Amino acid sequence: MHPNVKIKVVLISVFVATLSSCVSVKEYQKNRINDSEMELSARKSEKFEQSFYLYREGASGANGGKSGGGCGCN
Amino acid sequence: MKKITYTVAALLSFFGSARAQSTDTTGYQPKKLKIEEVNFVSGYYSQNGNNSAITGGIGTEKLYDFANSLEIRLSKTDRRNRVHTISGEVNIDFYSSASQDNIDPLTISSASRTDKHIYPSLSWNMKNDANHTTKGATFSYSTEYDYKSLGFGINFSKSSKDNNREITLKANTFQDTYTVILPSDLRPSGYSSGAEGDKSNLYYKPRNTYNGSIALSQVVNKSLQLLFITEPTYQEGLLSTPFHRTYFTDGSEKVEKLPGSRFKLPLGIRGSYFVGDRVVLRGFYRFYADNWGMTAHTVSLEAPVKITPFLSLSPFYRFNSQNGVKYFAAYKQHSPDATYYTSDYDLSSFQSHFGGLGIRLAPPGGVMGIRHFASIEVRYGHFYRNAGTGMQSDMLTMAVKFK
């Protein structure tokens, strides 16, 4: 099997396993989920790190940073 | 330090007056536009290496960037109880790039060339709790000496009734214009240099980006939540950088040339897990592939440790491994028959490491007892990439939030 196909299979398996193992969490049980350190998006303090990854690495996207606009060619 | 103090004082006085205005003249507080939060982020980035693309894969990559961002977020509840959030952001980077001197080494004599990058944005979101949806739009602009960009995006989210699951769809486009500034030694006769006062005969080329994203977030249990995301991106136009040189095995020299379109497909998963009472694990993995032959794997882990409920220390580490694009070759390694060619090490095969530490303070009564000063975070990281002879950089960021 091609490595890229393997990765997709693993990601889809994790996705399906996650959805099937979820429990219903009530609002009053979300004190940990709502903790500021638990944010799923990139933090404000990571804003400029996201930019330099975009310029100094060829891969981009799916990380909370922008995927276009601006040159960054220096 | 003085500048930071003045900035904080100015923000507080602005914030105070806005609050004073919003404290009730009509007696109907929920309908008024109010300041939700103000974020100020400032970062200093410094890098050095010896594989600059401007000089064909050799030469200095020394660069610094002092980046600043101010975001003001306002909110208002309308008659149908929908919450509108308007966010205005201004970003200004001041940077110096030693390698850019080498575009035209005969006419520029400074030790390093400096420029400004200004990029404001405006976004609007409307959250409707009645049907668990959020809709929004974003407009952005970016300008540098030789580059202009206009961006527009829309987004839509729908969450489940128990708010444990949310799907978010986004579509963005960036319509960019590149001023084609060529290296002095590769300029056709009569072609302008692009310097001030010598811009009459220049080409301007478009670079357009279209991207969409689908993200699904899921609360798995009381301590774990996950996010799956894919963000396909298509770019067309001038995707090479016109002042990058390439050198060939026969000793000849040309401007970098890359295909006129590129399709990128990243797939990512992000998770946050609360371990015990004091430690959070934040993980991220991304697989990336594009039609220029690049594939990449990126993994990061951050572990905020709550020293007290309001003080966190966050060590972090990020690893990236990429296989370079098929058009890359080092200095004087390109075949003269090649259709496309680049010696830009950002597009080469390498592994990179980024590690560091963040400190975050968010006391309930405000930082230093200042009520609206909600949090301050300082973060330092060191980056190393093993492309060519190696490149290193350091980044220090400070983020403050007022609420």
mmCIF file of N, CA and C in Angstrom, chain B residues 84-189:
data_model
loop_
_atom_site.group_PDB
_atom_site.id
_atom_site.type_symbol
_atom_site.label_atom_id
_atom_site.label_comp_id
_atom_site.label_asym_id
_atom_site.label_seq_id
_atom_site.Cartn_x
_atom_site.Cartn_y
_atom_site.Cartn_z
ATOM 1 N N HIS B 84 -23.524 39.528 17.048
ATOM 2 C CA HIS B 84 -22.648 39.952 15.951
ATOM 3 C C HIS B 84 -21.287 40.319 16.536
ATOM 4 N N THR B 85 -20.247 39.776 15.957
ATOM 5 C CA THR B 85 -18.896 40.121 16.396
ATOM 6 C C THR B 85 -18.146 40.739 15.229
ATOM 7 N N ILE B 86 -17.594 41.913 15.461
ATOM 8 C CA ILE B 86 -16.807 42.588 14.426
ATOM 9 C C ILE B 86 -15.381 42.716 14.944
ATOM 10 N N SER B 87 -14.453 42.255 14.118
ATOM 11 C CA SER B 87 -13.062 42.282 14.546
ATOM 12 C C SER B 87 -12.217 43.051 13.534
ATOM 13 N N GLY B 88 -11.549 44.071 14.006
ATOM 14 C CA GLY B 88 -10.634 44.843 13.154
ATOM 15 C C GLY B 88 -9.216 44.602 13.614
ATOM 16 N N GLU B 89 -8.333 44.339 12.654
ATOM 17 C CA GLU B 89 -6.959 43.990 13.011
ATOM 18 C C GLU B 89 -5.988 44.753 12.115
ATOM 19 N N VAL B 90 -4.952 45.298 12.713
ATOM 20 C CA VAL B 90 -3.898 45.953 11.941
ATOM 21 C C VAL B 90 -2.577 45.285 12.295
ATOM 22 N N ASN B 91 -1.849 44.872 11.269
ATOM 23 C CA ASN B 91 -0.548 44.228 11.479
ATOM 24 C C ASN B 91 0.517 45.011 10.722
ATOM 25 N N ILE B 92 1.633 45.255 11.374
ATOM 26 C CA ILE B 92 2.758 45.918 10.711
ATOM 27 C C ILE B 92 4.044 45.163 11.032
ATOM 28 N N ASP B 93 4.740 44.757 9.985
ATOM 29 C CA ASP B 93 6.052 44.117 10.147
ATOM 30 C C ASP B 93 7.124 45.076 9.641
ATOM 31 N N PHE B 94 8.185 45.205 10.382
ATOM 32 C CA PHE B 94 9.376 45.919 9.914
ATOM 33 C C PHE B 94 10.458 44.861 9.771
ATOM 34 N N TYR B 95 10.988 44.697 8.560
ATOM 35 C CA TYR B 95 11.990 43.661 8.420
ATOM 36 C C TYR B 95 13.215 44.144 7.664
ATOM 37 N N SER B 96 14.289 43.431 7.898
ATOM 38 C CA SER B 96 15.543 43.712 7.227
ATOM 39 C C SER B 96 16.071 42.401 6.662
ATOM 40 N N SER B 97 16.391 42.398 5.369
ATOM 41 C CA SER B 97 16.843 41.173 4.733
ATOM 42 C C SER B 97 18.164 41.435 4.028
ATOM 43 N N ALA B 98 19.223 40.841 4.557
ATOM 44 C CA ALA B 98 20.549 41.068 3.962
ATOM 45 C C ALA B 98 20.608 40.543 2.540
ATOM 46 N N SER B 99 19.894 39.440 2.277
ATOM 47 C CA SER B 99 19.985 38.834 0.945
ATOM 48 C C SER B 99 19.339 39.716 -0.120
ATOM 49 N N GLN B 100 18.359 40.557 0.276
ATOM 50 C CA GLN B 100 17.691 41.397 -0.728
ATOM 51 C C GLN B 100 18.627 42.470 -1.285
ATOM 52 N N ASP B 101 19.698 42.776 -0.571
ATOM 53 C CA ASP B 101 20.709 43.669 -1.133
ATOM 54 C C ASP B 101 21.257 43.116 -2.434
ATOM 55 N N ASN B 102 21.238 41.791 -2.524
ATOM 56 C CA ASN B 102 21.888 41.148 -3.665
ATOM 57 C C ASN B 102 21.013 41.054 -4.911
ATOM 58 N N ILE B 103 19.785 41.596 -4.844
ATOM 59 C CA ILE B 103 18.998 41.711 -6.073
ATOM 60 C C ILE B 103 19.736 42.641 -7.016
ATOM 61 N N ASP B 104 20.268 43.705 -6.432
ATOM 62 C CA ASP B 104 20.931 44.728 -7.233
ATOM 63 C C ASP B 104 22.146 45.230 -6.466
ATOM 64 N N PRO B 105 23.185 44.412 -6.343
ATOM 65 C CA PRO B 105 24.299 44.773 -5.452
ATOM 66 C C PRO B 105 25.065 46.015 -5.882
ATOM 67 N N LEU B 106 24.892 46.434 -7.151
ATOM 68 C CA LEU B 106 25.651 47.593 -7.624
ATOM 69 C C LEU B 106 25.032 48.915 -7.171
ATOM 70 N N THR B 107 23.707 48.907 -6.945
ATOM 71 C CA THR B 107 23.052 50.181 -6.633
ATOM 72 C C THR B 107 22.675 50.315 -5.168
ATOM 73 N N ILE B 108 22.640 49.227 -4.442
ATOM 74 C CA ILE B 108 22.259 49.314 -3.028
ATOM 75 C C ILE B 108 23.484 49.013 -2.182
ATOM 76 N N SER B 109 23.813 49.944 -1.301
ATOM 77 C CA SER B 109 25.059 49.780 -0.569
ATOM 78 C C SER B 109 24.846 49.538 0.918
ATOM 79 N N SER B 110 23.570 49.507 1.343
ATOM 80 C CA SER B 110 23.323 49.312 2.776
ATOM 81 C C SER B 110 23.689 47.887 3.175
ATOM 82 N N ALA B 111 23.928 47.725 4.483
ATOM 83 C CA ALA B 111 24.306 46.390 4.962
ATOM 84 C C ALA B 111 23.150 45.418 4.812
ATOM 85 N N SER B 112 21.949 45.931 4.891
ATOM 86 C CA SER B 112 20.795 45.067 4.699
ATOM 87 C C SER B 112 19.611 45.928 4.307
ATOM 88 N N ARG B 113 18.748 45.362 3.487
ATOM 89 C CA ARG B 113 17.632 46.140 2.974
ATOM 90 C C ARG B 113 16.442 46.039 3.923
ATOM 91 N N THR B 114 15.767 47.156 4.143
ATOM 92 C CA THR B 114 14.630 47.135 5.056
ATOM 93 C C THR B 114 13.339 47.419 4.288
ATOM 94 N N ASP B 115 12.254 46.924 4.832
ATOM 95 C CA ASP B 115 10.952 47.146 4.207
ATOM 96 C C ASP B 115 9.872 47.022 5.278
ATOM 97 N N LYS B 116 8.670 47.478 4.904
ATOM 98 C CA LYS B 116 7.514 47.352 5.800
ATOM 99 C C LYS B 116 6.501 46.431 5.131
ATOM 100 N N HIS B 117 5.816 45.669 5.936
ATOM 101 C CA HIS B 117 4.722 44.829 5.453
ATOM 102 C C HIS B 117 3.505 45.194 6.308
ATOM 103 N N ILE B 118 2.478 45.766 5.661
ATOM 104 C CA ILE B 118 1.289 46.219 6.397
ATOM 105 C C ILE B 118 0.107 45.380 5.951
ATOM 106 N N TYR B 119 -0.620 44.808 6.870
ATOM 107 C CA TYR B 119 -1.741 43.943 6.479
ATOM 108 C C TYR B 119 -2.907 44.035 7.475
ATOM 109 N N PRO B 120 -3.834 44.954 7.191
ATOM 110 C CA PRO B 120 -5.045 45.059 8.010
ATOM 111 C C PRO B 120 -6.101 44.038 7.568
ATOM 112 N N SER B 121 -7.021 43.741 8.462
ATOM 113 C CA SER B 121 -8.153 42.869 8.096
ATOM 114 C C SER B 121 -9.377 43.252 8.918
ATOM 115 N N LEU B 122 -10.532 42.925 8.361
ATOM 116 C CA LEU B 122 -11.801 43.213 9.021
ATOM 117 C C LEU B 122 -12.682 41.977 8.890
ATOM 118 N N SER B 123 -13.235 41.512 10.001
ATOM 119 C CA SER B 123 -14.108 40.333 9.894
ATOM 120 C C SER B 123 -15.389 40.539 10.690
ATOM 121 N N TRP B 124 -16.423 39.860 10.231
ATOM 122 C CA TRP B 124 -17.728 39.922 10.887
ATOM 123 C C TRP B 124 -18.253 38.501 11.055
ATOM 124 N N ASN B 125 -18.800 38.214 12.226
ATOM 125 C CA ASN B 125 -19.421 36.911 12.477
ATOM 126 C C ASN B 125 -20.755 37.112 13.171
ATOM 127 N N MET B 126 -21.717 36.272 12.844
ATOM 128 C CA MET B 126 -23.032 36.356 13.484
ATOM 129 C C MET B 126 -23.384 34.972 14.040
ATOM 130 N N LYS B 127 -23.508 34.918 15.366
ATOM 131 C CA LYS B 127 -23.814 33.637 16.018
ATOM 132 C C LYS B 127 -25.283 33.606 16.408
ATOM 133 N N ASN B 128 -25.946 32.542 15.996
ATOM 134 C CA ASN B 128 -27.363 32.398 16.292
ATOM 135 C C ASN B 128 -27.565 31.147 17.147
ATOM 136 N N ASP B 129 -27.807 31.350 18.440
ATOM 137 C CA ASP B 129 -27.958 30.203 19.348
ATOM 138 C C ASP B 129 -29.236 29.421 19.089
ATOM 139 N N ALA B 130 -30.230 30.083 18.448
ATOM 140 C CA ALA B 130 -31.510 29.402 18.200
ATOM 141 C C ALA B 130 -31.336 28.215 17.252
ATOM 142 N N ASN B 131 -30.484 28.384 16.254
ATOM 143 C CA ASN B 131 -30.275 27.255 15.333
ATOM 144 C C ASN B 131 -28.822 26.757 15.326
ATOM 145 N N HIS B 132 -28.054 27.180 16.321
ATOM 146 C CA HIS B 132 -26.674 26.704 16.520
ATOM 147 C C HIS B 132 -25.780 26.958 15.309
ATOM 148 N N THR B 133 -25.923 28.112 14.693
ATOM 149 C CA THR B 133 -25.087 28.403 13.526
ATOM 150 C C THR B 133 -24.290 29.692 13.734
ATOM 151 N N THR B 134 -23.197 29.789 13.001
ATOM 152 C CA THR B 134 -22.406 31.021 12.931
ATOM 153 C C THR B 134 -22.064 31.272 11.470
ATOM 154 N N LYS B 135 -22.301 32.509 11.025
ATOM 155 C CA LYS B 135 -21.934 32.881 9.661
ATOM 156 C C LYS B 135 -20.987 34.061 9.748
ATOM 157 N N GLY B 136 -20.096 34.174 8.758
ATOM 158 C CA GLY B 136 -19.181 35.304 8.815
ATOM 159 C C GLY B 136 -18.502 35.591 7.501
ATOM 160 N N ALA B 137 -17.806 36.717 7.473
ATOM 161 C CA ALA B 137 -17.045 37.122 6.293
ATOM 162 C C ALA B 137 -15.805 37.887 6.745
ATOM 163 N N THR B 138 -14.753 37.800 5.933
ATOM 164 C CA THR B 138 -13.488 38.470 6.255
ATOM 165 C C THR B 138 -12.959 39.190 5.024
ATOM 166 N N PHE B 139 -12.421 40.377 5.241
ATOM 167 C CA PHE B 139 -11.765 41.106 4.163
ATOM 168 C C PHE B 139 -10.359 41.467 4.639
ATOM 169 N N SER B 140 -9.373 41.251 3.782
ATOM 170 C CA SER B 140 -8.006 41.575 4.202
ATOM 171 C C SER B 140 -7.234 42.235 3.072
ATOM 172 N N TYR B 141 -6.207 42.968 3.445
ATOM 173 C CA TYR B 141 -5.350 43.657 2.489
ATOM 174 C C TYR B 141 -3.921 43.522 2.980
ATOM 175 N N SER B 142 -3.001 43.414 2.040
ATOM 176 C CA SER B 142 -1.599 43.297 2.424
ATOM 177 C C SER B 142 -0.748 44.070 1.426
ATOM 178 N N THR B 143 0.197 44.835 1.916
ATOM 179 C CA THR B 143 1.062 45.567 0.993
ATOM 180 C C THR B 143 2.521 45.530 1.444
ATOM 181 N N GLU B 144 3.391 45.252 0.479
ATOM 182 C CA GLU B 144 4.831 45.363 0.651
ATOM 183 C C GLU B 144 5.357 46.172 -0.524
ATOM 184 N N TYR B 145 6.648 46.411 -0.573
ATOM 185 C CA TYR B 145 7.228 47.247 -1.635
ATOM 186 C C TYR B 145 6.840 46.732 -3.029
ATOM 187 N N ASP B 146 6.911 45.431 -3.221
ATOM 188 C CA ASP B 146 6.703 44.865 -4.562
ATOM 189 C C ASP B 146 5.511 43.914 -4.604
ATOM 190 N N TYR B 147 4.642 43.968 -3.601
ATOM 191 C CA TYR B 147 3.592 42.944 -3.521
ATOM 192 C C TYR B 147 2.335 43.520 -2.904
ATOM 193 N N LYS B 148 1.186 43.266 -3.544
ATOM 194 C CA LYS B 148 -0.101 43.700 -2.990
ATOM 195 C C LYS B 148 -1.024 42.494 -2.966
ATOM 196 N N SER B 149 -1.861 42.403 -1.947
ATOM 197 C CA SER B 149 -2.770 41.269 -1.839
ATOM 198 C C SER B 149 -4.131 41.730 -1.305
ATOM 199 N N LEU B 150 -5.186 41.254 -1.961
ATOM 200 C CA LEU B 150 -6.549 41.500 -1.483
ATOM 201 C C LEU B 150 -7.150 40.151 -1.141
ATOM 202 N N GLY B 151 -7.708 40.029 0.049
ATOM 203 C CA GLY B 151 -8.275 38.743 0.456
ATOM 204 C C GLY B 151 -9.735 38.871 0.839
ATOM 205 N N PHE B 152 -10.495 37.838 0.531
ATOM 206 C CA PHE B 152 -11.904 37.810 0.913
ATOM 207 C C PHE B 152 -12.278 36.385 1.306
ATOM 208 N N GLY B 153 -13.018 36.239 2.398
ATOM 209 C CA GLY B 153 -13.397 34.903 2.837
ATOM 210 C C GLY B 153 -14.772 34.874 3.481
ATOM 211 N N ILE B 154 -15.407 33.709 3.411
ATOM 212 C CA ILE B 154 -16.681 33.510 4.097
ATOM 213 C C ILE B 154 -16.574 32.236 4.939
ATOM 214 N N ASN B 155 -17.363 32.161 5.984
ATOM 215 C CA ASN B 155 -17.337 30.975 6.844
ATOM 216 C C ASN B 155 -18.718 30.667 7.390
ATOM 217 N N PHE B 156 -18.934 29.396 7.670
ATOM 218 C CA PHE B 156 -20.216 28.938 8.213
ATOM 219 C C PHE B 156 -19.938 27.789 9.189
ATOM 220 N N SER B 157 -20.559 27.848 10.360
ATOM 221 C CA SER B 157 -20.407 26.763 11.351
ATOM 222 C C SER B 157 -21.772 26.320 11.839
ATOM 223 N N LYS B 158 -21.875 25.047 12.117
ATOM 224 C CA LYS B 158 -23.100 24.540 12.758
ATOM 225 C C LYS B 158 -22.688 23.570 13.854
ATOM 226 N N SER B 159 -23.226 23.798 15.038
ATOM 227 C CA SER B 159 -22.885 22.915 16.155
ATOM 228 C C SER B 159 -24.087 22.067 16.536
ATOM 229 N N SER B 160 -23.802 20.969 17.221
ATOM 230 C CA SER B 160 -24.882 20.083 17.667
ATOM 231 C C SER B 160 -25.646 20.754 18.809
ATOM 232 N N LYS B 161 -26.819 20.203 19.158
ATOM 233 C CA LYS B 161 -27.648 20.824 20.202
ATOM 234 C C LYS B 161 -26.938 20.877 21.544
ATOM 235 N N ASP B 162 -26.117 19.841 21.830
ATOM 236 C CA ASP B 162 -25.405 19.834 23.115
ATOM 237 C C ASP B 162 -24.052 20.554 23.022
ATOM 238 N N ASN B 163 -23.761 21.175 21.876
ATOM 239 C CA ASN B 163 -22.501 21.904 21.640
ATOM 240 C C ASN B 163 -21.256 21.030 21.773
ATOM 241 N N ASN B 164 -21.409 19.742 21.592
ATOM 242 C CA ASN B 164 -20.250 18.855 21.685
ATOM 243 C C ASN B 164 -19.601 18.605 20.327
ATOM 244 N N ARG B 165 -20.277 18.980 19.274
ATOM 245 C CA ARG B 165 -19.729 18.747 17.936
ATOM 246 C C ARG B 165 -19.996 19.990 17.098
ATOM 247 N N GLU B 166 -19.014 20.363 16.275
ATOM 248 C CA GLU B 166 -19.211 21.518 15.401
ATOM 249 C C GLU B 166 -18.507 21.290 14.076
ATOM 250 N N ILE B 167 -19.201 21.617 13.013
ATOM 251 C CA ILE B 167 -18.559 21.553 11.695
ATOM 252 C C ILE B 167 -18.429 22.980 11.168
ATOM 253 N N THR B 168 -17.250 23.292 10.625
ATOM 254 C CA THR B 168 -16.989 24.640 10.111
ATOM 255 C C THR B 168 -16.515 24.547 8.658
ATOM 256 N N LEU B 169 -17.160 25.337 7.807
ATOM 257 C CA LEU B 169 -16.771 25.407 6.398
ATOM 258 C C LEU B 169 -16.248 26.806 6.117
ATOM 259 N N LYS B 170 -15.142 26.905 5.395
ATOM 260 C CA LYS B 170 -14.582 28.217 5.046
ATOM 261 C C LYS B 170 -14.176 28.220 3.582
ATOM 262 N N ALA B 171 -14.302 29.381 2.960
ATOM 263 C CA ALA B 171 -13.793 29.565 1.604
ATOM 264 C C ALA B 171 -13.093 30.919 1.559
ATOM 265 N N ASN B 172 -11.887 30.943 1.014
ATOM 266 C CA ASN B 172 -11.104 32.179 0.960
ATOM 267 C C ASN B 172 -10.489 32.356 -0.419
ATOM 268 N N THR B 173 -10.297 33.591 -0.794
ATOM 269 C CA THR B 173 -9.493 33.860 -1.981
ATOM 270 C C THR B 173 -8.567 35.038 -1.699
ATOM 271 N N PHE B 174 -7.359 34.955 -2.230
ATOM 272 C CA PHE B 174 -6.401 36.066 -2.158
ATOM 273 C C PHE B 174 -6.025 36.426 -3.592
ATOM 274 N N GLN B 175 -6.279 37.667 -3.962
ATOM 275 C CA GLN B 175 -5.967 38.143 -5.307
ATOM 276 C C GLN B 175 -4.747 39.062 -5.194
ATOM 277 N N ASP B 176 -3.609 38.542 -5.612
ATOM 278 C CA ASP B 176 -2.342 39.227 -5.368
ATOM 279 C C ASP B 176 -1.737 39.771 -6.662
ATOM 280 N N THR B 177 -0.924 40.794 -6.521
ATOM 281 C CA THR B 177 -0.196 41.356 -7.664
ATOM 282 C C THR B 177 1.280 41.509 -7.297
ATOM 283 N N TYR B 178 2.094 40.932 -8.146
ATOM 284 C CA TYR B 178 3.539 40.931 -7.931
ATOM 285 C C TYR B 178 4.200 41.923 -8.892
ATOM 286 N N THR B 179 5.012 42.820 -8.371
ATOM 287 C CA THR B 179 5.839 43.658 -9.238
ATOM 288 C C THR B 179 7.095 42.853 -9.574
ATOM 289 N N VAL B 180 7.322 42.642 -10.864
ATOM 290 C CA VAL B 180 8.429 41.757 -11.264
ATOM 291 C C VAL B 180 9.746 42.531 -11.239
ATOM 292 N N ILE B 181 10.422 42.434 -10.100
ATOM 293 C CA ILE B 181 11.748 43.048 -9.958
ATOM 294 C C ILE B 181 12.787 41.950 -10.209
ATOM 295 N N LEU B 182 13.607 42.161 -11.209
ATOM 296 C CA LEU B 182 14.569 41.126 -11.616
ATOM 297 C C LEU B 182 15.955 41.434 -11.053
ATOM 298 N N PRO B 183 16.779 40.408 -10.873
ATOM 299 C CA PRO B 183 18.165 40.657 -10.449
ATOM 300 C C PRO B 183 18.888 41.500 -11.505
ATOM 301 N N SER B 184 19.798 42.343 -11.068
ATOM 302 C CA SER B 184 20.434 43.300 -11.991
ATOM 303 C C SER B 184 21.120 42.602 -13.163
ATOM 304 N N ASP B 185 21.706 41.431 -12.915
ATOM 305 C CA ASP B 185 22.469 40.746 -13.957
ATOM 306 C C ASP B 185 21.579 39.969 -14.938
ATOM 307 N N LEU B 186 20.264 39.907 -14.659
ATOM 308 C CA LEU B 186 19.363 39.164 -15.547
ATOM 309 C C LEU B 186 18.272 40.071 -16.124
ATOM 310 N N ARG B 187 18.478 41.379 -16.022
ATOM 311 C CA ARG B 187 17.489 42.337 -16.502
ATOM 312 C C ARG B 187 17.658 42.569 -18.013
ATOM 313 N N PRO B 188 16.562 42.471 -18.792
ATOM 314 C CA PRO B 188 16.680 42.806 -20.214
ATOM 315 C C PRO B 188 17.021 44.280 -20.382
ATOM 316 N N SER B 189 17.567 44.609 -21.504
ATOM 317 C CA SER B 189 17.934 46.004 -21.770
ATOM 318 C C SER B 189 16.698 46.900 -21.707
#
